CSV table of C-alpha atoms and ligand atoms in Angstrom, one decimal:
chain,number,residue,atom,x,y,z
A,1,MET,CA,0.0,0.2,-0.2
A,2,ASN,CA,2.9,2.0,0.9
A,3,ARG,CA,4.5,1.6,-2.4
A,4,THR,CA,1.2,2.0,-4.4
A,5,ALA,CA,0.5,5.8,-2.4
A,6,CYS,CA,4.3,6.8,-3.3
A,7,ALA,CA,4.2,6.0,-7.1
A,8,ILE,CA,1.2,8.0,-7.3
A,9,THR,CA,2.6,11.2,-6.2
A,10,GLY,CA,5.1,10.2,-9.2
A,11,ALA,CA,8.0,8.7,-7.9
A,12,CYS,CA,9.2,5.6,-6.2
A,13,CYS,CA,12.8,5.2,-5.3
A,14,ILE,CA,12.2,4.7,-1.7
A,15,ARG,CA,13.8,1.7,-0.4
A,16,ILE,CA,11.8,-1.0,1.2
A,17,SER,CA,14.1,-0.8,4.8
A,18,LEU,CA,12.6,2.5,5.0
A,19,TRP,CA,9.4,2.1,4.6
A,20,THR,CA,9.6,-1.0,7.2
A,21,SER,CA,10.5,1.3,10.1
A,22,ILE,CA,8.3,3.7,9.0
A,23,GLY,CA,5.8,1.6,9.1
A,24,ARG,CA,6.8,0.7,12.8
A,25,ALA,CA,6.8,3.8,13.7
A,26,VAL,CA,3.0,4.6,12.3
A,27,LYS,CA,1.9,1.4,13.9
A,28,ARG,CA,2.7,2.9,17.2
A,29,MET,CA,1.0,6.2,16.6
A,30,ARG,CA,-2.7,6.6,16.2
A,31,HIS,CA,-4.7,8.6,13.2
A,32,SER,CA,-1.9,6.6,11.7
A,33,SER,CA,-3.5,7.4,7.6
A,34,LEU,CA,-2.9,10.6,8.5
A,35,LEU,CA,0.7,10.4,9.3
A,36,LEU,CA,1.3,8.0,6.5
A,37,ALA,CA,0.1,10.4,3.7
A,38,ALA,CA,1.9,12.9,4.9
A,39,LEU,CA,5.2,10.6,5.2
A,40,SER,CA,4.4,9.8,1.5
A,41,ALA,CA,4.5,12.7,0.2
A,42,GLY,CA,7.2,14.2,2.1
A,43,LEU,CA,9.5,11.2,1.1
A,44,CYS,CA,8.1,11.0,-2.3
A,45,GLN,CA,9.2,14.9,-3.2
A,46,ALA,CA,12.5,14.4,-2.9
A,47,SER,CA,12.8,12.4,-6.2
A,48,LEU,CA,10.6,14.3,-7.9
A,49,GLY,CA,12.4,14.8,-11.3
A,50,GLN,CA,14.3,11.9,-11.3
A,51,ASP,CA,10.7,9.7,-12.7
A,52,TYR,CA,12.6,7.9,-15.4
A,53,ILE,CA,13.6,5.8,-12.6
A,54,LEU,CA,10.1,4.7,-13.1
A,55,GLU,CA,11.0,3.4,-17.1
A,56,ALA,CA,10.2,0.4,-18.7
A,57,PRO,CA,13.1,-1.6,-18.5
A,58,GLY,CA,15.3,-1.9,-21.6
A,59,SER,CA,14.8,2.2,-21.8
A,60,ALA,CA,17.9,4.2,-21.0
A,61,PRO,CA,17.5,7.1,-18.8
A,62,PRO,CA,17.8,10.4,-20.8
A,63,ALA,CA,21.0,12.6,-20.3
A,64,ALA,CA,20.4,15.1,-17.9
A,65,SER,CA,21.3,17.8,-20.5
A,66,VAL,CA,22.8,17.5,-23.8
A,67,SER,CA,26.3,19.1,-24.9
A,68,GLY,CA,28.6,18.4,-27.6
A,69,GLY,CA,32.2,17.3,-27.3
A,70,ALA,CA,34.8,20.0,-28.9
A,71,THR,CA,34.5,22.1,-32.4
A,72,LEU,CA,36.5,24.0,-34.0
A,73,PHE,CA,35.7,26.4,-36.2
A,74,GLN,CA,38.4,28.2,-38.6
A,75,ASN,CA,38.7,31.0,-40.3
A,76,VAL,CA,35.2,32.3,-39.9
A,77,ARG,CA,34.3,36.2,-39.5
A,78,ILE,CA,32.5,36.5,-36.3
A,79,PHE,CA,29.2,39.0,-35.8
A,80,ASP,CA,29.4,38.9,-31.9
A,81,GLY,CA,25.9,39.7,-31.1
A,82,LYS,CA,27.0,43.4,-30.4
A,83,SER,CA,29.0,45.3,-32.7
A,84,ALA,CA,27.7,46.5,-36.0
A,85,THR,CA,30.9,45.2,-37.9
A,86,LEU,CA,32.3,41.7,-38.8
A,87,SER,CA,35.5,40.5,-37.0
A,88,ALA,CA,38.8,40.0,-38.7
A,89,PRO,CA,39.2,36.1,-39.8
A,90,SER,CA,39.1,33.9,-36.7
A,91,ASN,CA,39.2,30.9,-34.9
A,92,VAL,CA,36.7,29.7,-32.7
A,93,LEU,CA,36.9,26.8,-30.2
A,94,VAL,CA,33.7,25.1,-28.4
A,95,ARG,CA,33.9,22.8,-25.9
A,96,GLY,CA,30.9,20.7,-24.3
A,97,SER,CA,28.8,23.4,-24.0
A,98,THR,CA,30.5,26.8,-24.2
A,99,ILE,CA,32.8,28.8,-26.1
A,100,GLU,CA,36.2,28.0,-24.9
A,101,ARG,CA,38.2,30.3,-26.9
A,102,ILE,CA,38.3,33.3,-29.8
A,103,SER,CA,41.4,33.3,-31.8
A,104,ALA,CA,42.9,35.5,-34.6
A,105,SER,CA,45.8,33.1,-34.6
A,106,PRO,CA,45.2,29.2,-35.6
A,107,ILE,CA,44.0,27.1,-32.9
A,108,THR,CA,45.7,24.0,-32.9
A,109,VAL,CA,44.4,20.4,-31.9
A,110,ASP,CA,45.8,17.2,-31.9
A,111,ALA,CA,45.4,15.6,-34.9
A,112,ASN,CA,44.0,12.4,-32.8
A,113,SER,CA,41.9,14.4,-30.5
A,114,ASP,CA,38.3,14.1,-31.1
A,115,VAL,CA,37.7,17.8,-32.4
A,116,ARG,CA,35.9,18.3,-35.0
A,117,VAL,CA,37.2,20.7,-37.3
A,118,ILE,CA,35.3,22.7,-39.3
A,119,ALA,CA,36.4,24.3,-42.5
A,120,GLY,CA,34.4,28.3,-42.1
A,121,ASN,CA,36.2,29.8,-45.3
A,122,GLY,CA,35.6,33.1,-44.1
A,123,ARG,CA,32.0,32.6,-43.8
A,124,VAL,CA,29.8,34.1,-41.0
A,125,LEU,CA,29.5,32.8,-37.2
A,126,MET,CA,26.5,34.8,-35.1
A,127,PRO,CA,24.8,33.5,-32.5
A,128,GLY,CA,21.7,31.6,-32.4
A,129,LEU,CA,18.7,33.8,-32.9
A,130,ILE,CA,16.4,34.3,-30.1
A,131,ASP,CA,12.4,34.7,-30.3
A,132,ALA,CA,11.5,36.7,-27.0
A,133,HIS,CA,7.7,36.4,-27.8
A,134,TRP,CA,7.0,32.5,-28.9
A,135,HIS,CA,4.1,30.3,-28.4
A,136,SER,CA,5.8,26.8,-28.9
A,137,PHE,CA,2.2,24.9,-28.2
A,138,MET,CA,0.3,27.3,-30.5
A,139,ALA,CA,2.1,29.2,-32.8
A,140,ALA,CA,1.6,26.7,-35.9
A,141,THR,CA,-1.7,25.2,-34.8
A,142,ALA,CA,-5.1,26.6,-36.1
A,143,MET,CA,-7.3,28.0,-33.3
A,144,PRO,CA,-10.4,25.9,-33.5
A,145,LEU,CA,-8.1,22.7,-33.1
A,146,LEU,CA,-7.0,24.3,-29.4
A,147,THR,CA,-10.2,24.1,-27.6
A,148,THR,CA,-11.5,20.8,-29.2
A,149,ALA,CA,-8.7,18.5,-30.3
A,150,ASN,CA,-7.2,15.4,-28.5
A,151,PRO,CA,-4.2,17.1,-26.3
A,152,SER,CA,-1.8,14.6,-27.0
A,153,TYR,CA,-2.5,15.1,-30.9
A,154,LEU,CA,-2.0,19.0,-29.7
A,155,HIS,CA,1.5,18.3,-28.3
A,156,ILE,CA,2.6,16.1,-30.8
A,157,LEU,CA,2.2,19.2,-33.5
A,158,ALA,CA,4.1,21.3,-30.9
A,159,THR,CA,6.7,18.7,-31.0
A,160,ARG,CA,7.2,18.8,-34.6
A,161,GLN,CA,7.2,22.6,-34.8
A,162,ALA,CA,9.7,22.7,-32.4
A,163,GLU,CA,12.0,21.0,-34.3
A,164,ALA,CA,11.5,23.5,-37.4
A,165,THR,CA,12.1,26.3,-35.4
A,166,LEU,CA,15.5,25.3,-33.9
A,167,MET,CA,16.0,24.7,-37.8
A,168,ARG,CA,15.5,28.1,-38.5
A,169,GLY,CA,17.9,29.2,-36.4
A,170,PHE,CA,16.3,30.1,-33.4
A,171,THR,CA,18.0,28.3,-30.6
A,172,THR,CA,16.2,30.1,-27.7
A,173,VAL,CA,12.7,31.2,-27.5
A,174,ARG,CA,11.0,32.9,-24.6
A,175,ASP,CA,7.2,31.1,-24.0
A,176,LEU,CA,4.8,33.9,-23.5
A,177,GLY,CA,2.0,31.4,-22.9
A,178,GLY,CA,1.3,27.6,-23.5
A,179,PRO,CA,1.7,24.5,-21.8
A,180,VAL,CA,5.6,23.8,-22.8
A,181,PHE,CA,7.1,22.5,-19.6
A,182,GLY,CA,7.0,18.7,-21.3
A,183,LEU,CA,8.1,20.0,-24.5
A,184,LYS,CA,11.1,21.8,-22.7
A,185,ARG,CA,12.0,18.9,-21.0
A,186,ALA,CA,11.8,16.8,-24.0
A,187,ILE,CA,14.2,18.9,-25.6
A,188,ASP,CA,16.8,19.2,-23.0
A,189,GLU,CA,17.1,16.0,-22.0
A,190,GLY,CA,17.7,15.4,-26.2
A,191,ALA,CA,14.5,13.3,-26.8
A,192,ILE,CA,13.3,15.4,-29.2
A,193,LYS,CA,14.5,18.3,-30.8
A,194,GLY,CA,14.4,22.1,-30.2
A,195,PRO,CA,15.3,25.2,-28.9
A,196,ARG,CA,16.0,26.3,-25.7
A,197,ILE,CA,12.4,27.3,-24.0
A,198,TYR,CA,11.5,30.0,-21.3
A,199,PRO,CA,8.3,29.2,-20.2
A,200,SER,CA,5.6,30.8,-18.8
A,201,GLY,CA,3.4,28.0,-18.6
A,202,ALA,CA,-0.4,29.1,-18.7
A,203,MET,CA,-1.1,32.7,-19.4
A,204,ILE,CA,-2.9,34.4,-16.2
A,205,SER,CA,-6.3,35.6,-17.8
A,206,GLN,CA,-9.3,37.5,-15.9
A,207,THR,CA,-12.7,36.3,-16.8
A,208,SER,CA,-13.4,38.1,-20.2
A,209,GLY,CA,-9.7,38.9,-20.8
A,210,HIS,CA,-7.4,37.8,-23.6
A,211,GLY,CA,-6.8,34.6,-22.2
A,212,ASP,CA,-10.2,33.5,-21.7
A,213,PHE,CA,-10.9,31.0,-24.5
A,214,ARG,CA,-14.3,29.4,-23.2
A,215,PHE,CA,-17.4,29.4,-25.1
A,216,PRO,CA,-20.1,31.3,-23.9
A,217,PHE,CA,-22.7,28.4,-23.0
A,218,GLU,CA,-19.4,27.5,-20.4
A,219,LEU,CA,-20.4,30.5,-18.7
A,220,PRO,CA,-21.4,31.2,-15.8
A,221,ARG,CA,-19.1,29.3,-14.0
A,222,ALA,CA,-19.6,28.8,-10.0
A,223,THR,CA,-16.5,29.7,-7.8
A,224,GLY,CA,-14.7,25.9,-7.8
A,225,GLY,CA,-16.4,24.7,-11.3
A,226,PRO,CA,-14.7,22.8,-14.1
A,227,LEU,CA,-12.3,23.8,-15.6
A,228,SER,CA,-12.1,24.6,-19.9
A,229,GLN,CA,-10.3,23.0,-22.2
A,230,SER,CA,-7.8,25.5,-22.2
A,231,GLU,CA,-7.2,25.4,-18.5
A,232,THR,CA,-7.1,21.9,-18.3
A,233,LEU,CA,-4.1,21.9,-20.9
A,234,GLY,CA,-2.3,24.6,-19.4
A,235,ALA,CA,-2.7,27.1,-21.7
A,236,ALA,CA,-4.6,29.3,-19.8
A,237,ALA,CA,-5.6,30.1,-16.4
A,238,ILE,CA,-8.6,32.3,-15.0
A,239,ALA,CA,-8.2,34.1,-12.0
A,240,ASP,CA,-10.4,37.2,-10.6
A,241,SER,CA,-8.6,38.1,-7.4
A,242,PRO,CA,-5.0,39.3,-6.6
A,243,ASP,CA,-5.4,35.4,-4.0
A,244,GLU,CA,-6.5,34.0,-7.3
A,245,VAL,CA,-4.0,35.1,-9.3
A,246,ARG,CA,-1.2,34.9,-6.6
A,247,VAL,CA,-2.2,30.9,-6.8
A,248,ARG,CA,-2.1,30.8,-10.6
A,249,ALA,CA,1.3,32.4,-10.9
A,250,ARG,CA,2.8,30.4,-8.0
A,251,GLU,CA,1.5,27.4,-9.6
A,252,GLN,CA,2.9,28.1,-13.1
A,253,LEU,CA,6.7,28.8,-10.9
A,254,ARG,CA,5.5,24.9,-9.4
A,255,LEU,CA,5.5,23.7,-12.9
A,256,GLY,CA,8.8,25.4,-14.1
A,257,ALA,CA,7.7,28.6,-15.5
A,258,SER,CA,11.0,31.0,-15.7
A,259,GLN,CA,8.6,34.3,-15.6
A,260,ILE,CA,4.8,34.6,-15.2
A,261,LYS,CA,2.5,36.3,-18.1
A,262,LEU,CA,-0.4,37.8,-17.6
A,263,MET,CA,-3.1,39.4,-19.9
A,264,GLY,CA,-3.3,43.3,-19.0
A,265,GLY,CA,-5.9,44.3,-21.7
A,266,GLY,CA,-7.3,44.0,-25.1
A,267,GLY,CA,-5.9,41.1,-27.4
A,268,VAL,CA,-6.6,40.6,-31.1
A,269,SER,CA,-7.1,36.9,-31.3
A,270,SER,CA,-9.8,36.7,-28.6
A,271,GLN,CA,-13.2,37.5,-29.6
A,272,TYR,CA,-14.7,38.7,-26.2
A,273,ASN,CA,-12.8,41.9,-25.3
A,274,PRO,CA,-12.2,45.2,-26.6
A,275,ILE,CA,-8.8,46.2,-27.4
A,276,GLU,CA,-8.7,49.1,-25.3
A,277,SER,CA,-10.3,47.2,-22.5
A,278,THR,CA,-7.4,47.6,-19.2
A,279,GLN,CA,-7.8,43.5,-18.1
A,280,PHE,CA,-6.8,43.1,-14.1
A,281,THR,CA,-6.4,45.7,-11.1
A,282,GLU,CA,-3.3,47.1,-10.4
A,283,ALA,CA,-3.6,44.9,-6.6
A,284,GLU,CA,-4.2,41.7,-9.3
A,285,ILE,CA,-1.1,42.5,-11.3
A,286,HIS,CA,1.0,42.8,-8.0
A,287,ALA,CA,0.1,39.7,-6.4
A,288,ALA,CA,2.0,38.2,-9.3
A,289,VAL,CA,5.0,40.3,-9.2
A,290,GLU,CA,5.3,39.6,-5.6
A,291,ALA,CA,4.8,36.0,-5.8
A,292,ALA,CA,7.3,36.2,-9.1
A,293,GLU,CA,9.8,38.6,-7.0
A,294,ASN,CA,9.9,36.1,-4.6
A,295,TRP,CA,11.1,33.2,-6.9
A,296,GLY,CA,13.7,35.9,-8.1
A,297,THR,CA,12.1,36.1,-11.6
A,298,TYR,CA,9.8,39.0,-13.1
A,299,VAL,CA,6.0,39.0,-14.6
A,300,ALA,CA,5.5,40.2,-18.3
A,301,VAL,CA,2.1,41.7,-19.4
A,302,HIS,CA,0.2,41.8,-22.2
A,303,ALA,CA,-0.7,45.4,-22.8
A,304,TYR,CA,-1.4,47.6,-26.0
A,305,THR,CA,-2.8,50.6,-24.6
A,306,PRO,CA,-1.2,53.3,-22.3
A,307,ARG,CA,-3.8,52.9,-19.6
A,308,ALA,CA,-2.8,49.2,-19.5
A,309,ILE,CA,0.5,49.9,-19.6
A,310,ARG,CA,0.8,52.4,-17.1
A,311,GLN,CA,-1.4,50.0,-15.0
A,312,ALA,CA,1.1,47.2,-15.4
A,313,VAL,CA,4.2,49.2,-15.0
A,314,ALA,CA,2.7,50.7,-11.3
A,315,ALA,CA,2.2,47.1,-10.1
A,316,GLY,CA,5.9,46.7,-10.4
A,317,VAL,CA,6.0,44.6,-14.2
A,318,LYS,CA,9.5,44.3,-15.5
A,319,CYS,CA,8.4,43.7,-19.5
A,320,ILE,CA,5.7,44.9,-21.3
A,321,GLU,CA,4.5,42.8,-24.6
A,322,HIS,CA,3.4,44.3,-27.3
A,323,GLY,CA,2.3,47.9,-26.7
A,324,GLN,CA,1.6,48.9,-30.4
A,325,LEU,CA,-1.2,51.4,-29.3
A,326,ILE,CA,1.6,53.4,-26.8
A,327,ASP,CA,1.5,57.6,-26.5
A,328,GLU,CA,4.7,59.3,-26.0
A,329,PRO,CA,4.6,60.2,-22.2
A,330,THR,CA,4.2,56.1,-21.5
A,331,ALA,CA,6.9,55.4,-23.8
A,332,LYS,CA,8.9,57.9,-21.6
A,333,LEU,CA,8.1,56.1,-18.9
A,334,LEU,CA,9.3,52.6,-19.9
A,335,ALA,CA,12.5,54.3,-20.5
A,336,GLU,CA,12.7,56.2,-17.4
A,337,LYS,CA,12.0,52.9,-15.3
A,338,GLY,CA,14.1,50.5,-17.4
A,339,ILE,CA,11.1,48.4,-18.4
A,340,TRP,CA,11.6,46.2,-21.3
A,341,TRP,CA,9.6,46.4,-24.2
A,342,SER,CA,9.0,43.4,-26.0
A,343,LEU,CA,7.7,44.7,-29.0
A,344,GLN,CA,6.9,42.9,-32.8
A,345,PRO,CA,7.1,43.9,-35.8
A,346,LEU,CA,3.1,43.2,-36.5
A,347,THR,CA,2.0,45.1,-40.0
A,348,TYR,CA,-0.3,43.8,-42.4
A,349,ASP,CA,0.4,40.3,-43.6
A,350,ALA,CA,-2.3,39.2,-46.4
A,351,GLU,CA,-2.2,35.8,-44.8
A,352,VAL,CA,-2.5,36.4,-41.5
A,353,PHE,CA,-5.4,39.0,-41.9
A,354,ALA,CA,-7.5,36.4,-44.4
A,355,ARG,CA,-7.4,34.0,-41.8
A,356,MET,CA,-8.8,36.2,-38.8
A,357,THR,CA,-12.1,36.8,-38.0
A,358,PRO,CA,-14.0,39.7,-38.6
A,359,VAL,CA,-13.9,40.8,-35.3
A,360,SER,CA,-10.2,40.4,-34.8
A,361,GLN,CA,-9.4,41.8,-38.1
A,362,ARG,CA,-10.7,45.1,-37.1
A,363,LYS,CA,-8.4,45.3,-33.7
A,364,ALA,CA,-5.9,43.9,-35.9
A,365,MET,CA,-5.9,47.2,-38.0
A,366,GLU,CA,-5.5,49.1,-35.0
A,367,VAL,CA,-2.6,47.1,-33.7
A,368,PHE,CA,-0.9,47.2,-37.3
A,369,ALA,CA,-1.4,51.0,-37.7
A,370,GLY,CA,0.2,51.7,-34.3
A,371,THR,CA,3.2,49.6,-35.2
A,372,GLU,CA,5.0,52.8,-36.9
A,373,ASN,CA,4.4,55.2,-34.0
A,374,ALA,CA,5.6,52.4,-31.6
A,375,TYR,CA,9.3,51.5,-32.9
A,376,LYS,CA,9.3,55.4,-33.4
A,377,LEU,CA,8.9,56.1,-29.7
A,378,ALA,CA,11.3,52.8,-28.6
A,379,LYS,CA,13.9,54.0,-30.7
A,380,LYS,CA,13.4,58.3,-29.6
A,381,TYR,CA,13.5,57.0,-26.0
A,382,ASN,CA,16.1,54.4,-26.3
A,383,VAL,CA,13.7,51.9,-24.3
A,384,LYS,CA,15.6,48.6,-23.9
A,385,THR,CA,13.1,46.5,-26.7
A,386,ALA,CA,13.3,43.0,-27.4
A,387,PHE,CA,12.1,41.2,-30.8
A,388,GLY,CA,9.9,39.1,-30.8
A,389,THR,CA,7.1,37.6,-33.2
A,390,ASP,CA,4.2,36.5,-31.2
A,391,ILE,CA,3.2,34.0,-33.8
A,392,LEU,CA,-0.2,32.4,-33.4
A,393,PHE,CA,-2.3,29.8,-35.0
A,394,ASN,CA,-0.8,29.8,-38.3
A,395,ALA,CA,2.1,27.4,-39.8
A,396,GLY,CA,2.4,29.1,-42.5
A,397,ALA,CA,3.4,32.5,-40.7
A,398,SER,CA,5.5,30.2,-38.5
A,399,ALA,CA,7.7,29.0,-41.3
A,400,ARG,CA,8.6,32.8,-41.7
A,401,GLN,CA,9.7,33.5,-38.5
A,402,GLY,CA,12.7,34.8,-39.7
A,403,ALA,CA,11.2,36.8,-42.5
A,404,TYR,CA,9.6,39.1,-39.3
A,405,LEU,CA,13.1,39.3,-38.3
A,406,ALA,CA,14.5,40.7,-41.7
A,407,GLN,CA,11.1,43.1,-41.7
A,408,MET,CA,12.9,45.1,-38.8
A,409,VAL,CA,15.3,47.2,-41.2
A,410,ARG,CA,12.1,49.2,-41.8
A,411,TRP,CA,12.7,50.9,-38.6
A,412,TYR,CA,16.6,49.5,-37.5
A,413,THR,CA,19.8,48.7,-39.3
A,414,PRO,CA,21.0,45.3,-39.7
A,415,ALA,CA,23.2,45.2,-37.2
A,416,GLU,CA,20.4,47.0,-34.9
A,417,ALA,CA,18.1,44.2,-35.7
A,418,LEU,CA,20.0,41.2,-35.4
A,419,LYS,CA,22.1,42.9,-31.5
A,420,MET,CA,18.0,43.0,-30.8
A,421,ALA,CA,17.4,39.5,-31.5
A,422,THR,CA,20.7,38.3,-30.1
A,423,ALA,CA,22.6,39.7,-27.2
A,424,ASP,CA,19.6,42.3,-26.0
A,425,ASN,CA,17.2,39.2,-26.2
A,426,GLY,CA,19.8,37.4,-24.6
A,427,GLU,CA,19.6,39.7,-21.5
A,428,LEU,CA,16.3,40.0,-21.4
A,429,MET,CA,16.5,36.1,-20.8
A,430,ALA,CA,18.6,36.5,-17.7
A,431,LEU,CA,16.1,38.3,-16.1
A,432,SER,CA,14.7,35.4,-14.7
A,433,GLY,CA,17.5,35.5,-12.0
A,434,PHE,CA,17.7,32.6,-10.0
A,435,ILE,CA,15.3,30.3,-11.7
A,436,ASN,CA,17.2,30.9,-15.2
A,437,PRO,CA,16.6,27.6,-16.7
A,438,TYR,CA,20.0,28.0,-18.7
A,439,PRO,CA,22.2,30.0,-16.8
A,440,GLY,CA,25.2,31.4,-18.7
A,441,LYS,CA,25.3,33.5,-21.4
A,442,LEU,CA,23.1,33.4,-24.5
A,443,GLY,CA,22.8,35.9,-27.5
A,444,VAL,CA,26.9,36.5,-28.0
A,445,VAL,CA,29.9,35.1,-29.3
A,446,GLU,CA,32.1,35.1,-26.8
A,447,VAL,CA,34.4,33.3,-24.4
A,448,GLY,CA,32.6,31.5,-21.7
A,449,ALA,CA,29.3,32.0,-23.8
A,450,LEU,CA,26.8,29.1,-24.4
A,451,ALA,CA,27.7,27.9,-27.8
A,452,ASP,CA,24.7,28.7,-29.8
A,453,LEU,CA,25.8,29.5,-33.2
A,454,LEU,CA,24.7,30.0,-36.6
A,455,LEU,CA,27.2,29.8,-39.8
A,456,VAL,CA,26.0,31.5,-42.4
A,457,ASP,CA,26.3,31.4,-45.8
A,458,GLY,CA,27.2,35.2,-46.9
A,459,SER,CA,26.9,38.3,-44.0
A,460,PRO,CA,23.7,39.2,-42.5
A,461,LEU,CA,24.8,42.5,-41.5
A,462,GLU,CA,25.1,43.3,-45.2
A,463,ASN,CA,21.8,41.1,-46.2
A,464,ILE,CA,19.6,40.5,-43.3
A,465,ARG,CA,17.2,39.0,-45.3
A,466,LEU,CA,19.6,35.6,-45.4
A,467,VAL,CA,17.8,35.0,-42.3
A,468,GLU,CA,14.4,34.3,-44.1
A,469,ASP,CA,15.7,31.4,-45.9
A,470,PRO,CA,17.3,29.3,-43.2
A,471,ASP,CA,17.3,26.3,-45.0
A,472,LYS,CA,19.7,27.7,-47.5
A,473,ASN,CA,21.7,30.3,-45.7
A,474,PHE,CA,22.2,28.8,-42.1
A,475,LEU,CA,24.9,25.7,-43.0
A,476,ILE,CA,25.3,25.1,-39.7
A,477,ILE,CA,23.0,25.5,-36.2
A,478,MET,CA,24.7,24.6,-33.2
A,479,LYS,CA,23.0,24.6,-29.8
A,480,ASN,CA,24.5,24.1,-26.7
A,481,GLY,CA,27.8,22.8,-28.2
A,482,VAL,CA,25.7,20.2,-30.1
A,483,ILE,CA,25.4,20.6,-33.9
A,484,TYR,CA,21.7,19.7,-35.0
A,485,LYS,CA,22.3,20.7,-38.7
A,486,ASN,CA,25.5,20.6,-40.9
A,487,THR,CA,25.2,21.0,-44.7
A,488,LEU,CA,29.0,21.6,-44.8
A,489,ARG,CA,29.6,17.4,-44.8
A,490,PRO,CA,31.1,16.1,-47.8
B,501,LIG,ZN1,1.8,36.2,-27.3
C-alpha cells in the first residue's frame, strides 16, 4: 500500500527498509493514515524530477542535459551579437556547451583528438537567434483545434514545430504562454529537437480577458467549478482576485515557469474583449509580481494601450508585451523605469489577415497602424527593446519567423535588428534570475558564453534577408555545443 501511494505521487525510489521502519513507527501512533499520507508525500518529493527511474526496463534514462564534444570553427568572421561590424578572420573553439577560445591566430588541436574541425572559409559565425515572444504550443496550430482536439495530438504538433523552430536558427525562445513544460524537458534531455525554452506556462487572464478562451455556453462558472479545455491543457489560467492570481502564478512557478505572463489588456486574437480594455487591477497584477519576485523572477504583461501599460508598470511589471498603441509619455516612462518593451513587427500580412475573424481583423488594423509609432518611440527614448514574433495559430506565418526579423530593417539597421534578436534578447532571458533554466550567457559569441551558433553563408549584416531562408543560408546550427544541422559535410 505504501509503494502504491508513493508511485501515485510520481516517484518511487524509497527503499523497502525505510518503509518498514516508518511502518513500525506508524503502527505505534494513532491517526496513522493521516501521518502516512504526510510522510509519503514528503519522502517522495525528494525524488521528483527523477521519474525516469520508473521507465520500462530496457529504455535508457535520458541524459540530464545534452552538450557536444569539441568543435573548432576555423577561418570565420564573427558577428558577436553586439558589434556593427564583423571580426577579422578568426577561429572559435567550442568545448562541451560553451565557447572556450576565440583567436585570430590559429588554434591547433591534436590530430588524434576528437575535436570536430569545421573549415569556415571566411563565412560568418553568429549567435543563435532568440525569439522573445513565442508560443511553442500554438504558433502553428489553428485556434479551433486548440479548443477541441485531443491534447496528445496538440503536443505532437508542438513537438514537430519545436524542431522546425530550431531549424530556422532560433536556438532560444521565451515562451509567452502555453503548456510547454513537458516539451521543454524532452528537448533539454535530448529526447526531441528544439530550442531552449523559457516557459511562462499558462497565460493568466481575468474572466473575459485576452486569455479567456471559453465558449459562451461555459458561463457562468460557479466558484470552484469545472475547468475549460484551455485551462485543463495549461494554456490559460483564469483568475479574478489578487488571491486567485497569486495561486495561479505560484502554480506556474511550481511547474517550472521562468517568468509569469499576465494578460493586462485587450488582444487581437480573442473575441470577447475590446482592444481598448484594461484587464486586471493593479492589486491583482501586483499579487503576481510578488509571487514572481519571491522566486527571483519577473512578470511580463500583455498590454497595448497607455492605460494598460501604466497600470502594469505601477504594479511592478518588468516587461511589457506589444504596446503598439502606446503614447509618447508612456514610452518615456518605460525608458525612465528601465522596463523592457517586447515589441513585435506586426504589420499587415495578407495571409495572416485572411485567417482572422472580422472581430480580430478590426482590432488587428488598429495594432498594425500603431506599430510604426511604437518603434519610432522605442528608438527615440532608447527603451530596452526586445525582438519577438508572437505568431499564433498559423503554420504559414511560423515558417516565416525569420522574415519577421528581416522586416525590422524598416526601423533599424541590420546590425541593430540582429543585436536585438541576439545579445539584447539574451539579456532579457537573464532577467529570470536565480531560476534561469539556462544560466550562462546567451545571444553572444564570446569566451564562456553558451555555444548556440549559426554558420551563415554570407553576411547578414550586409543582407539581413539571409535569415529569411534558413534552409539555404544557415549551413550549421549548433545549440549548447551540439550540431543539429550541418550541410557542409561532404
Ligand atoms: Zn503572445
